[in-house]
mmCIF file of C-alpha atoms in Angstrom:
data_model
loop_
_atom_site.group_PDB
_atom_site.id
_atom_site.type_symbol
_atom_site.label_atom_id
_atom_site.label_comp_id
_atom_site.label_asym_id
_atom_site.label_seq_id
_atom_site.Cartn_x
_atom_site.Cartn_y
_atom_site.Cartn_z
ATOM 1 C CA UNK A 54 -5.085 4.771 -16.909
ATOM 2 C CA UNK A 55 -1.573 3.899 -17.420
ATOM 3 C CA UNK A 56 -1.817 4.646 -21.060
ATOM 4 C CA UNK A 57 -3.399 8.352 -20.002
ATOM 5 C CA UNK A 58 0.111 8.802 -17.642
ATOM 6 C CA UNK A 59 2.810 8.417 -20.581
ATOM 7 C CA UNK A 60 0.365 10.647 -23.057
ATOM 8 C CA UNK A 61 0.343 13.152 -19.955
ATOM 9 C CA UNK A 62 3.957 12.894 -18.972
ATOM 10 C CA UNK A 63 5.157 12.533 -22.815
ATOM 11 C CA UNK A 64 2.809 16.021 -23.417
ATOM 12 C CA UNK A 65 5.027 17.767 -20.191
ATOM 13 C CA UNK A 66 8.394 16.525 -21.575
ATOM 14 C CA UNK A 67 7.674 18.225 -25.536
ATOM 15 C CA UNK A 68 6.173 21.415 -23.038
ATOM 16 C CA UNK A 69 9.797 21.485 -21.467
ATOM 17 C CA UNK A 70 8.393 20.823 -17.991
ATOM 18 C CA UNK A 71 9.606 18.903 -15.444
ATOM 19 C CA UNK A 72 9.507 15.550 -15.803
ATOM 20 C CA UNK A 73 8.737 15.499 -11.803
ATOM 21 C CA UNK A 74 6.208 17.831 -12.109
ATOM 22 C CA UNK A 75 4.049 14.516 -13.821
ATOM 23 C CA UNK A 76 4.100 12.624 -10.568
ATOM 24 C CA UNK A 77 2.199 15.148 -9.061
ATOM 25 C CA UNK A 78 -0.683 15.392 -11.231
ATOM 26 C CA UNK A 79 -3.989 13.488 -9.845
ATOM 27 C CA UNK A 80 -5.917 11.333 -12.327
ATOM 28 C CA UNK A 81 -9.120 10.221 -11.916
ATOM 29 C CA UNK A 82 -9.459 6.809 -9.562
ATOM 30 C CA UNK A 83 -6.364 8.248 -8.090
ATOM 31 C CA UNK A 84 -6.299 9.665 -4.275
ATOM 32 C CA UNK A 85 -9.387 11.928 -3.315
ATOM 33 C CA UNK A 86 -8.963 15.292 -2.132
ATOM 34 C CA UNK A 87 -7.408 14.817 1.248
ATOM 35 C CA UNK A 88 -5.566 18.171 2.235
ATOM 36 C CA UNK A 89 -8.419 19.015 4.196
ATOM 37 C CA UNK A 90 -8.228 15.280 6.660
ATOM 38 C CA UNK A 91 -4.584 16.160 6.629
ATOM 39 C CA UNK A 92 -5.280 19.440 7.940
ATOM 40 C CA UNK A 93 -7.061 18.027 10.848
ATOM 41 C CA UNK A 94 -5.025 15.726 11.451
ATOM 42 C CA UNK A 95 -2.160 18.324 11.529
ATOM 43 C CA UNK A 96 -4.389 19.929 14.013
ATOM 44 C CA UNK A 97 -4.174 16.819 16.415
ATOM 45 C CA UNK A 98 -8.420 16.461 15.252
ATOM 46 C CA UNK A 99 -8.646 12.917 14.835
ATOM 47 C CA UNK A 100 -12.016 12.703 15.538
ATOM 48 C CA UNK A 101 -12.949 15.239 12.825
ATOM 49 C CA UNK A 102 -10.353 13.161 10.537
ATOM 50 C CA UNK A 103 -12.111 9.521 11.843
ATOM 51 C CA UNK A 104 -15.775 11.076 10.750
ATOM 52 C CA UNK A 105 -14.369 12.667 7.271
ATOM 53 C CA UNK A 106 -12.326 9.340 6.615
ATOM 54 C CA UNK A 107 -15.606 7.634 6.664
ATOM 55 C CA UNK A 108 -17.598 9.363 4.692
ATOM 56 C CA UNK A 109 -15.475 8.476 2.291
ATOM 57 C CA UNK A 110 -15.281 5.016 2.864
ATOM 58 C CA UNK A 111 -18.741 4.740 3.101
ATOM 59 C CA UNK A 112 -18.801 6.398 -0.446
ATOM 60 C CA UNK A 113 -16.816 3.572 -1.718
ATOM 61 C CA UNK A 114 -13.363 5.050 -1.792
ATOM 62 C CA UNK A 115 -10.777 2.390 -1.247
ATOM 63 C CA UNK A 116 -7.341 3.911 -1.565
ATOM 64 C CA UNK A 117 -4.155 3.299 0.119
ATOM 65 C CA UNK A 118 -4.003 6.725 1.314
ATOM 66 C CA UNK A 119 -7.205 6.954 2.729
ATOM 67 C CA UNK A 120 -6.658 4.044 4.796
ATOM 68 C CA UNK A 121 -3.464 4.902 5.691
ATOM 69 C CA UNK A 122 -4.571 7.945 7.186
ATOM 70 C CA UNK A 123 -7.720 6.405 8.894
ATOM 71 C CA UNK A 124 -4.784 3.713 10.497
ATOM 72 C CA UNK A 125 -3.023 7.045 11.546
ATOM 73 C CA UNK A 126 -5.808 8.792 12.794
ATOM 74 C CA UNK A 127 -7.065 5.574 14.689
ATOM 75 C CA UNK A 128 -3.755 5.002 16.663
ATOM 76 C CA UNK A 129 -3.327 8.383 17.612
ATOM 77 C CA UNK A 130 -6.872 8.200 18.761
ATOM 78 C CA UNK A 131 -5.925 5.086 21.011
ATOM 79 C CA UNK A 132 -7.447 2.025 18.956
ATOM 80 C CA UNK A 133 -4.771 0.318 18.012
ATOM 81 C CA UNK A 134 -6.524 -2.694 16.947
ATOM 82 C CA UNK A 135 -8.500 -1.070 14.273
ATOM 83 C CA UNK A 136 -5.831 1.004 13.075
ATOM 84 C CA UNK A 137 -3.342 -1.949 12.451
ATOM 85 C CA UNK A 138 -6.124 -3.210 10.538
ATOM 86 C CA UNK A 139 -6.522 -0.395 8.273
ATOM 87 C CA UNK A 140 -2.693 0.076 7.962
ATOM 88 C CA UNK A 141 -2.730 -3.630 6.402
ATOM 89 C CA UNK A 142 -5.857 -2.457 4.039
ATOM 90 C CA UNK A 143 -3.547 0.092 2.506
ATOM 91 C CA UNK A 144 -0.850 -2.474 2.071
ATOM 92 C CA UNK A 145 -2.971 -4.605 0.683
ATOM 93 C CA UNK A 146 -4.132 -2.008 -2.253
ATOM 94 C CA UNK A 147 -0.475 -0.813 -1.884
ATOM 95 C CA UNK A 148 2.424 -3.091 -0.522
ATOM 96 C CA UNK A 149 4.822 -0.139 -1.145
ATOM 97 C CA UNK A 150 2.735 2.195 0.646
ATOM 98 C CA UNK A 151 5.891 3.944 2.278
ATOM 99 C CA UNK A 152 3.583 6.129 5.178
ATOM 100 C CA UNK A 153 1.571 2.828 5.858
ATOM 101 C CA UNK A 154 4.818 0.812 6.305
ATOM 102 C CA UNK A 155 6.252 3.939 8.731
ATOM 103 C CA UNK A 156 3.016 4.196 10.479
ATOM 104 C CA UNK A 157 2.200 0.105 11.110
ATOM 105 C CA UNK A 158 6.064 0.294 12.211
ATOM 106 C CA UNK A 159 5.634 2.813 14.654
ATOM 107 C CA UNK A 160 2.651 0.936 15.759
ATOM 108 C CA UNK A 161 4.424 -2.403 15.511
ATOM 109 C CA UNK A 162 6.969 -0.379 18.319
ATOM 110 C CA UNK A 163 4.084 0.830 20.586
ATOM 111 C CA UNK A 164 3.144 -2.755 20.673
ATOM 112 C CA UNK A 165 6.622 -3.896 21.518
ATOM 113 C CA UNK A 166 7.444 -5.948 18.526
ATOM 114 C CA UNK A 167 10.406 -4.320 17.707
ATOM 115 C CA UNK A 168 11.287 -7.695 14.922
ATOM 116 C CA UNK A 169 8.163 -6.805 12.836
ATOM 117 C CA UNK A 170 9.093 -2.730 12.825
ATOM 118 C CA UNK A 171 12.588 -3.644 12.174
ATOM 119 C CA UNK A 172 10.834 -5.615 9.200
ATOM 120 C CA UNK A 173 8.948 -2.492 7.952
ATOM 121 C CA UNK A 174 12.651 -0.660 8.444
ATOM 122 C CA UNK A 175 14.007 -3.212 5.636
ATOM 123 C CA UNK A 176 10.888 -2.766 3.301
ATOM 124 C CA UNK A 177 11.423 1.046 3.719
ATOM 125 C CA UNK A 178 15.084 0.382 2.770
ATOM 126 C CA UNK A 179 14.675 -1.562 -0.459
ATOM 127 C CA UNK A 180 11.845 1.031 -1.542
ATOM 128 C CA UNK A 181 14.544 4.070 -0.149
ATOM 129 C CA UNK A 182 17.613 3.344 -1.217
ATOM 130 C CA UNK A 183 18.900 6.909 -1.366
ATOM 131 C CA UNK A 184 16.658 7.125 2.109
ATOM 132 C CA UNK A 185 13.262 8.696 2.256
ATOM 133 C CA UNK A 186 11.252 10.217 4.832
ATOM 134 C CA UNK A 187 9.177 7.541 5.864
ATOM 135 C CA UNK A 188 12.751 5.598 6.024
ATOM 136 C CA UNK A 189 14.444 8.303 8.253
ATOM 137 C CA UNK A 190 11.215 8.860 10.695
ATOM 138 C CA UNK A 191 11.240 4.874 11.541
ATOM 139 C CA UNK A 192 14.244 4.922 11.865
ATOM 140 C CA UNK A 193 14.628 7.441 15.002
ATOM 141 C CA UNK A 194 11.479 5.434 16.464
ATOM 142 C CA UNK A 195 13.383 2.496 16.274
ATOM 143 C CA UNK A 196 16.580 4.630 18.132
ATOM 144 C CA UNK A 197 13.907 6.200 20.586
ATOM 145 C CA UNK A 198 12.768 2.643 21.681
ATOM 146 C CA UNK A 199 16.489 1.387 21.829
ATOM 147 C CA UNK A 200 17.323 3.652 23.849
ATOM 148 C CA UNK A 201 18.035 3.040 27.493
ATOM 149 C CA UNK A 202 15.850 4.792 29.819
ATOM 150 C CA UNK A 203 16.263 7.566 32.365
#
């Protein structure tokens, strides 16, 4: 697959593309079609996400982003349990999953355990040096939970 990624990215730098324009291409074994979960999610539908999430699991998908966004969909849905569990799934097939490491942060925060989010925060960092969204959207929940109440 690797092999398939320089041919591909070699054949866009002789075409004058983009060089950037390579990371977005999908190969096969590489995420499934998710705009649609995302969509639902978007739409606050995390039941609709929960089922579609499943099917593919239960198809045999294992991806990082597909657990990442069951996690997601699971804590927004109130089980935090499960969704910390899936949140570790995609960093086990991914331990620089940046929205997995934002995500289990923000749920590390919910939980109170502001050392392991700050943890995720320095993980974020060393991936984001120049900062990155997943970086910057910690970050504020870390500043949010700081923050003294009214």
């Amino acid at each position: 697959m690797k092999a398939l990624r320089v041919l591909v990215f070699a054949a866009l730098l002789a075409a004058g593309m983009s060089p950037a324009l390579a990371v977005d291409i999908n190969f096969p074994g590489d995420a499934p079609e998710l705009d649609g979960i995302r969509d639902k999610i978007e739409a606050a539908d995390y039941r609709g996400a929960i089922a579609d999430l499943n099917v593919l699991i239960d198809d045999g998908v294992e991806h990082a982003d597909v657990y990442n966004l069951m996690g997601f969909s699971l804590r927004k849905s109130g089980d935090t349990k499960a969704a910390m569990s899936f949140y570790q799934k995609a960093l086990d097939a991914d331990p620089d999953h940046k929205g997995a490491l934002e995500y289990s942060g923000e749920l590390y925060l919910q939980l109170g355990d502001v050392a392991r989010a700050r943890q995720n925060e320095a993980r974020l960092k060393a991936l984001c040096p120049q900062g990155c969204e997943e970086l910057a959207d910690l970050q504020q929940a870390l500043s949010r939970a700081s923050a003294p109440s009214q």
